[in-house]
PDB file of C-alpha atoms and ligand atoms in Angstrom:
ATOM      1  CA  MET G   1      -0.369  -0.209   0.170  1.00  0.00           C
ATOM      2  CA  GLU G   2       0.936   3.668  -1.234  1.00  0.00           C
ATOM      3  CA  ILE G   3       0.515   6.170   1.829  1.00  0.00           C
ATOM      4  CA  GLU G   4       1.160   9.703   1.241  1.00  0.00           C
ATOM      5  CA  VAL G   5       0.247  12.637   3.756  1.00  0.00           C
ATOM      6  CA  LEU G   6      -1.991  16.006   2.280  1.00  0.00           C
ATOM      7  CA  ARG G   7      -0.474  19.103   5.404  1.00  0.00           C
ATOM      8  CA  ILE G   8      -2.383  21.602   4.624  1.00  0.00           C
ATOM      9  CA  GLY G   9      -3.144  25.006   5.815  1.00  0.00           C
ATOM     10  CA  GLN G  10      -0.878  25.623   8.836  1.00  0.00           C
ATOM     11  CA  ARG G  11      -2.120  28.177  10.825  1.00  0.00           C
ATOM     12  CA  LEU G  12      -1.581  32.658  10.800  1.00  0.00           C
ATOM     13  CA  VAL G  13       0.374  31.329  14.812  1.00  0.00           C
ATOM     14  CA  ARG G  14       3.232  29.148  13.804  1.00  0.00           C
ATOM     15  CA  ASP G  15       2.845  26.306  14.486  1.00  0.00           C
ATOM     16  CA  ASP G  16       5.980  24.403  12.853  1.00  0.00           C
ATOM     17  CA  ARG G  17       6.750  21.857  15.819  1.00  0.00           C
ATOM     18  CA  VAL G  18       2.795  20.891  15.097  1.00  0.00           C
ATOM     19  CA  THR G  19       3.661  20.846  11.643  1.00  0.00           C
ATOM     20  CA  THR G  20       6.492  18.790  11.777  1.00  0.00           C
ATOM     21  CA  HIS G  21       4.967  16.107  14.550  1.00  0.00           C
ATOM     22  CA  VAL G  22       2.686  15.283  11.924  1.00  0.00           C
ATOM     23  CA  ALA G  23       5.258  14.972   9.508  1.00  0.00           C
ATOM     24  CA  LEU G  24       6.685  12.475  11.893  1.00  0.00           C
ATOM     25  CA  VAL G  25       4.062  10.233  12.711  1.00  0.00           C
ATOM     26  CA  ALA G  26       3.680   9.973   8.602  1.00  0.00           C
ATOM     27  CA  ARG G  27       7.237   9.101   9.045  1.00  0.00           C
ATOM     28  CA  ALA G  28       7.466   6.637  12.284  1.00  0.00           C
ATOM     29  CA  PHE G  29       3.729   5.489  11.152  1.00  0.00           C
ATOM     30  CA  GLY G  30       4.221   4.287   7.073  1.00  0.00           C
ATOM     31  CA  ALA G  31       3.272   6.302   4.735  1.00  0.00           C
ATOM     32  CA  ARG G  32       5.934   7.076   2.968  1.00  0.00           C
ATOM     33  CA  LYS G  33       5.228  10.990   1.804  1.00  0.00           C
ATOM     34  CA  ILE G  34       4.008  14.063   3.212  1.00  0.00           C
ATOM     35  CA  TYR G  35       3.450  17.242   1.188  1.00  0.00           C
ATOM     36  CA  MET G  36       3.166  21.052   3.086  1.00  0.00           C
ATOM     37  CA  ASN G  37       2.457  24.646   2.471  1.00  0.00           C
ATOM     38  CA  GLU G  38       3.455  27.749   4.270  1.00  0.00           C
ATOM     39  CA  VAL G  39       5.235  26.147   6.874  1.00  0.00           C
ATOM     40  CA  ASN G  40       9.464  26.710   8.003  1.00  0.00           C
ATOM     41  CA  PRO G  41      11.661  25.157   5.508  1.00  0.00           C
ATOM     42  CA  LYS G  42      13.581  24.612   8.701  1.00  0.00           C
ATOM     43  CA  ILE G  43      11.326  21.481   9.063  1.00  0.00           C
ATOM     44  CA  LYS G  44      12.220  19.764   5.921  1.00  0.00           C
ATOM     45  CA  ASN G  45      15.888  19.436   7.725  1.00  0.00           C
ATOM     46  CA  THR G  46      14.754  18.346  10.439  1.00  0.00           C
ATOM     47  CA  LEU G  47      12.714  15.135   8.479  1.00  0.00           C
ATOM     48  CA  GLU G  48      15.984  14.999   6.422  1.00  0.00           C
ATOM     49  CA  GLN G  49      18.479  14.752  10.210  1.00  0.00           C
ATOM     50  CA  ILE G  50      15.717  11.908  11.083  1.00  0.00           C
ATOM     51  CA  ASN G  51      16.483  10.365   7.700  1.00  0.00           C
ATOM     52  CA  ASN G  52      19.932  10.334   8.169  1.00  0.00           C
ATOM     53  CA  THR G  53      20.454   9.060  11.485  1.00  0.00           C
ATOM     54  CA  TRP G  54      17.674   6.863  11.730  1.00  0.00           C
ATOM     55  CA  GLY G  55      16.606   5.174   7.803  1.00  0.00           C
ATOM     56  CA  SER G  56      14.095   5.233   5.643  1.00  0.00           C
ATOM     57  CA  ASN G  57      13.622   7.038   2.533  1.00  0.00           C
ATOM     58  CA  PHE G  58      10.371   9.184   3.594  1.00  0.00           C
ATOM     59  CA  GLU G  59       9.923  12.384   1.698  1.00  0.00           C
ATOM     60  CA  ILE G  60       9.656  15.618   2.657  1.00  0.00           C
ATOM     61  CA  SER G  61       7.932  18.016   0.105  1.00  0.00           C
ATOM     62  CA  PHE G  62       6.629  21.997   0.011  1.00  0.00           C
ATOM     63  CA  ILE G  63       3.948  22.489  -2.047  1.00  0.00           C
ATOM     64  CA  ASP G  64       1.473  25.891  -3.061  1.00  0.00           C
ATOM     65  CA  ASN G  65      -1.591  24.672  -4.282  1.00  0.00           C
ATOM     66  CA  TRP G  66      -2.863  21.562  -2.636  1.00  0.00           C
ATOM     67  CA  MET G  67      -6.072  21.605  -3.752  1.00  0.00           C
ATOM     68  CA  GLN G  68      -4.681  21.066  -7.920  1.00  0.00           C
ATOM     69  CA  LEU G  69      -2.509  17.985  -5.864  1.00  0.00           C
ATOM     70  CA  MET G  70      -5.491  16.201  -4.581  1.00  0.00           C
ATOM     71  CA  LYS G  71      -7.320  15.894  -8.131  1.00  0.00           C
ATOM     72  CA  LYS G  72      -3.873  15.946  -9.846  1.00  0.00           C
ATOM     73  CA  ARG G  73      -3.679  12.908  -6.847  1.00  0.00           C
ATOM     74  CA  LYS G  74      -7.887  11.529  -7.979  1.00  0.00           C
ATOM     75  CA  LYS G  75      -6.625  11.344 -11.434  1.00  0.00           C
ATOM     76  CA  GLU G  76      -3.712   9.176 -10.681  1.00  0.00           C
ATOM     77  CA  SER G  77      -6.429   7.236  -8.699  1.00  0.00           C
ATOM     78  CA  ALA G  78      -5.786   7.246  -4.961  1.00  0.00           C
ATOM     79  CA  LYS G  79      -8.467   7.959  -3.297  1.00  0.00           C
ATOM     80  CA  ILE G  80      -8.101  10.769  -1.009  1.00  0.00           C
ATOM     81  CA  VAL G  81      -9.627   9.967   3.188  1.00  0.00           C
ATOM     82  CA  HIS G  82      -9.545  13.421   5.275  1.00  0.00           C
ATOM     83  CA  LEU G  83      -9.642  13.401   8.515  1.00  0.00           C
ATOM     84  CA  THR G  84     -11.872  15.380  10.188  1.00  0.00           C
ATOM     85  CA  MET G  85     -13.909  14.429  13.026  1.00  0.00           C
ATOM     86  CA  TYR G  86     -17.358  14.952  11.497  1.00  0.00           C
ATOM     87  CA  GLY G  87     -16.971  12.405   9.117  1.00  0.00           C
ATOM     88  CA  GLU G  88     -17.538   8.873   9.277  1.00  0.00           C
ATOM     89  CA  ASN G  89     -16.334   6.268  12.314  1.00  0.00           C
ATOM     90  CA  VAL G  90     -12.647   4.845  10.738  1.00  0.00           C
ATOM     91  CA  ASN G  91     -14.320   1.690  13.400  1.00  0.00           C
ATOM     92  CA  ASP G  92     -16.723   1.517  11.030  1.00  0.00           C
ATOM     93  CA  VAL G  93     -14.409   2.546   7.460  1.00  0.00           C
ATOM     94  CA  ALA G  94     -11.375   0.995   7.815  1.00  0.00           C
ATOM     95  CA  SER G  95     -11.807  -2.407   6.519  1.00  0.00           C
ATOM     96  CA  SER G  96     -12.348  -0.932   3.085  1.00  0.00           C
ATOM     97  CA  LEU G  97      -9.693   1.283   3.764  1.00  0.00           C
ATOM     98  CA  GLU G  98      -7.290  -1.491   4.523  1.00  0.00           C
ATOM     99  CA  LYS G  99      -8.655  -2.828   0.790  1.00  0.00           C
ATOM    100  CA  GLU G 100      -6.860   0.372  -0.863  1.00  0.00           C
ATOM    101  CA  ASN G 101      -3.231   0.419  -2.649  1.00  0.00           C
ATOM    102  CA  ASP G 102      -3.072   4.683  -3.144  1.00  0.00           C
ATOM    103  CA  LEU G 103      -3.781   6.648  -0.497  1.00  0.00           C
ATOM    104  CA  LEU G 104      -3.518  10.096  -0.874  1.00  0.00           C
ATOM    105  CA  ILE G 105      -4.903  12.138   3.523  1.00  0.00           C
ATOM    106  CA  VAL G 106      -5.388  14.977   4.511  1.00  0.00           C
ATOM    107  CA  VAL G 107      -5.053  16.522   7.449  1.00  0.00           C
ATOM    108  CA  GLY G 108      -5.736  20.531   8.321  1.00  0.00           C
ATOM    109  CA  ALA G 109      -4.533  23.074  10.979  1.00  0.00           C
ATOM    110  CA  GLU G 110      -7.015  25.589  10.792  1.00  0.00           C
ATOM    111  CA  LYS G 111     -11.353  25.133   9.418  1.00  0.00           C
ATOM    112  CA  VAL G 112     -10.698  23.243   6.685  1.00  0.00           C
ATOM    113  CA  PRO G 113     -12.644  23.839   3.148  1.00  0.00           C
ATOM    114  CA  ARG G 114     -15.966  21.943   2.219  1.00  0.00           C
ATOM    115  CA  GLN G 115     -13.409  22.031  -1.511  1.00  0.00           C
ATOM    116  CA  VAL G 116     -12.091  19.169   0.859  1.00  0.00           C
ATOM    117  CA  TYR G 117     -14.989  17.365   2.540  1.00  0.00           C
ATOM    118  CA  ASP G 118     -16.334  17.282  -1.294  1.00  0.00           C
ATOM    119  CA  LEU G 119     -13.276  15.896  -2.946  1.00  0.00           C
ATOM    120  CA  ALA G 120     -12.544  12.986  -0.230  1.00  0.00           C
ATOM    121  CA  ASP G 121     -13.311   9.389  -1.151  1.00  0.00           C
ATOM    122  CA  TYR G 122     -13.458   8.862   2.631  1.00  0.00           C
ATOM    123  CA  ASN G 123     -14.464  11.929   5.350  1.00  0.00           C
ATOM    124  CA  VAL G 124     -13.300   9.950   8.225  1.00  0.00           C
ATOM    125  CA  ALA G 125     -13.689  10.431  12.171  1.00  0.00           C
ATOM    126  CA  ILE G 126     -10.958   9.206  14.599  1.00  0.00           C
ATOM    127  CA  GLY G 127     -14.096   9.447  17.252  1.00  0.00           C
ATOM    128  CA  ASN G 128     -16.353  13.009  16.696  1.00  0.00           C
ATOM    129  CA  GLN G 129     -14.902  14.112  19.490  1.00  0.00           C
ATOM    130  CA  PRO G 130     -12.630  16.725  18.244  1.00  0.00           C
ATOM    131  CA  HIS G 131      -8.936  16.539  19.698  1.00  0.00           C
ATOM    132  CA  SER G 132      -5.096  16.519  16.842  1.00  0.00           C
ATOM    133  CA  GLU G 133      -3.877  16.000  14.016  1.00  0.00           C
ATOM    134  CA  VAL G 134      -1.057  14.165  15.347  1.00  0.00           C
ATOM    135  CA  SER G 135      -3.202  11.941  17.355  1.00  0.00           C
ATOM    136  CA  ALA G 136      -5.843  11.266  14.353  1.00  0.00           C
ATOM    137  CA  LEU G 137      -3.214  10.755  11.385  1.00  0.00           C
ATOM    138  CA  ALA G 138      -1.625   7.930  13.732  1.00  0.00           C
ATOM    139  CA  VAL G 139      -4.679   6.523  14.662  1.00  0.00           C
ATOM    140  CA  LEU G 140      -5.259   5.939  11.004  1.00  0.00           C
ATOM    141  CA  LEU G 141      -2.491   4.833   9.936  1.00  0.00           C
ATOM    142  CA  ASP G 142      -1.933   2.195  13.147  1.00  0.00           C
ATOM    143  CA  ARG G 143      -5.378   0.793  11.615  1.00  0.00           C
ATOM    144  CA  ILE G 144      -4.632   0.642   7.426  1.00  0.00           C
ATOM    145  CA  MET G 145      -1.158  -0.660   9.353  1.00  0.00           C
ATOM    146  CA  LYS G 146      -1.889  -3.211  11.495  1.00  0.00           C
ATOM    147  CA  GLY G 147       1.161  -2.450  14.036  1.00  0.00           C
ATOM    148  CA  LYS G 148       3.591  -3.758  10.548  1.00  0.00           C
ATOM    149  CA  GLN G 149       5.163  -0.110  10.773  1.00  0.00           C
ATOM    150  CA  PHE G 150       6.290  -0.609  14.750  1.00  0.00           C
ATOM    151  CA  SER G 151       9.175  -3.774  12.961  1.00  0.00           C
ATOM    152  CA  PHE G 152      10.086  -2.065   9.858  1.00  0.00           C
ATOM    153  CA  SER G 153      14.231  -1.401   9.761  1.00  0.00           C
ATOM    154  CA  TYR G 154      16.116  -0.146   6.849  1.00  0.00           C
ATOM    155  CA  GLU G 155      19.271  -0.500   5.390  1.00  0.00           C
ATOM    156  CA  ASN G 156      20.299   3.088   4.859  1.00  0.00           C
ATOM    157  CA  ALA G 157      20.697   3.877   8.352  1.00  0.00           C
ATOM    158  CA  GLU G 158      23.182   5.507  10.349  1.00  0.00           C
ATOM    159  CA  ARG G 159      22.470   3.264  14.117  1.00  0.00           C
ATOM    160  CA  GLU G 160      19.449   1.270  15.285  1.00  0.00           C
ATOM    161  CA  ILE G 161      17.709   0.932  18.381  1.00  0.00           C
ATOM    162  CA  ILE G 162      18.121  -3.357  19.629  1.00  0.00           C
ATOM    163  CA  PRO G 163      14.466  -3.056  21.964  1.00  0.00           C
ATOM    164  CA  THR G 164      16.125  -3.185  25.312  1.00  0.00           C
ATOM    165  CA  LYS G 165      14.041  -3.759  28.597  1.00  0.00           C
ATOM    166  CA  GLN G 166      15.925  -1.258  30.685  1.00  0.00           C
ATOM    167  CA  GLY G 167      18.463   1.623  29.439  1.00  0.00           C
ATOM    168  CA  LYS G 168      19.365   2.292  25.758  1.00  0.00           C
ATOM    169  CA  ASP G 169      21.067  -0.195  23.254  1.00  0.00           C
ATOM    170  CA  VAL G 170      22.338   1.106  19.523  1.00  0.00           C
ATOM    171  CA  VAL G 171      24.422   0.212  17.256  1.00  0.00           C
ATOM    172  CA  MET G 172      26.087   2.476  14.829  1.00  0.00           C
ATOM    173  CA  ASN G 173      25.892   1.476  10.952  1.00  0.00           C
ATOM    174  CA  LYS G 174      29.779   1.033  10.304  1.00  0.00           C
ATOM    175  CA  THR G 175      28.975  -0.039   6.295  1.00  0.00           C
ATOM    176  CA  ARG G 176      27.291   3.570   5.887  1.00  0.00           C
ATOM    177  CA  ASP G 177      29.724   6.933   4.718  1.00  0.00           C
TER     178      ASP G 177
HETATM  179  N1  SAM Q   1     -11.532  23.545  13.580  1.00  0.00           N
HETATM  180  C1  SAM Q   1     -11.039  22.812  12.710  1.00  0.00           C
HETATM  181  C2  SAM Q   1     -12.454  22.960  11.912  1.00  0.00           C
HETATM  182  O1  SAM Q   1     -13.850  22.530  11.549  1.00  0.00           O
HETATM  183  O2  SAM Q   1     -11.331  21.637  10.837  1.00  0.00           O
HETATM  184  C3  SAM Q   1     -10.578  21.560  12.765  1.00  0.00           C
HETATM  185  C4  SAM Q   1      -9.045  22.207  13.486  1.00  0.00           C
HETATM  186  S1  SAM Q   1      -7.954  20.077  14.003  1.00  0.00           S
HETATM  187  C5  SAM Q   1      -6.705  21.011  15.576  1.00  0.00           C
HETATM  188  C6  SAM Q   1      -6.986  20.197  12.961  1.00  0.00           C
HETATM  189  C7  SAM Q   1      -7.400  18.802  12.867  1.00  0.00           C
HETATM  190  O3  SAM Q   1      -7.329  17.514  13.312  1.00  0.00           O
HETATM  191  C8  SAM Q   1      -8.289  18.565  12.310  1.00  0.00           C
HETATM  192  O4  SAM Q   1      -8.260  19.560  10.648  1.00  0.00           O
HETATM  193  C9  SAM Q   1      -8.800  17.765  11.422  1.00  0.00           C
HETATM  194  O5  SAM Q   1      -7.838  17.112  10.476  1.00  0.00           O
HETATM  195  C10 SAM Q   1      -7.495  16.813  12.544  1.00  0.00           C
HETATM  196  N2  SAM Q   1      -8.577  16.414  13.590  1.00  0.00           N
HETATM  197  C11 SAM Q   1      -9.033  16.219  15.463  1.00  0.00           C
HETATM  198  N3  SAM Q   1      -9.976  15.869  15.460  1.00  0.00           N
HETATM  199  C12 SAM Q   1     -10.620  14.820  14.616  1.00  0.00           C
HETATM  200  C13 SAM Q   1     -10.785  13.575  14.947  1.00  0.00           C
HETATM  201  N4  SAM Q   1     -12.208  13.640  16.207  1.00  0.00           N
HETATM  202  N5  SAM Q   1     -11.244  12.784  13.638  1.00  0.00           N
HETATM  203  C14 SAM Q   1     -10.341  13.066  13.046  1.00  0.00           C
HETATM  204  N6  SAM Q   1      -9.473  14.408  12.242  1.00  0.00           N
HETATM  205  C15 SAM Q   1      -9.273  15.039  13.628  1.00  0.00           C
END
């Protein structure tokens, strides 16, 4: 399954930390790419450093026109999943989502325009209470990936964690430059 994430409409008061966390969750929970608009370019450096240290080829793309991107990905047969507390309960749509093979998951920040609801193939609620784009994305990706994302390991990782009951065990990958 190919999964991409689109983060739209960062709040006017800069919300770099939340946007960074959305990107970190996308990477760690199995998406291959995130698209963002109106963000601090430093976020790209942060994610590239994470890729260098911990591996993966997770991509970060800055875009100007998210509507154009949604339309393009739809034409390419991706299904658009919009995370919104007004949508259908994730418990009712998770089994359909698991069967898809190309998803663009849209998360908002401030008020999301009506066109997003209309363009989406699925408007999905992680419960019908307001919470956060970070938690909503994490829960949705986990429902789709069913925990498989937590067993990924990356050949290009500089460091790798050996899970341990107590303390920290980190190996340095000697084959990397
Ligand atoms: N008030 C905004 C609106 O009406 O669209 C929502 C702001 S909320 C802090 C930011 C984003 O978190 C939303 O756009 C949505 O993607 C996500 N979100 C928050 N609660 C959610 C829920 N219960 N289910 C799914 N997504 C949720």
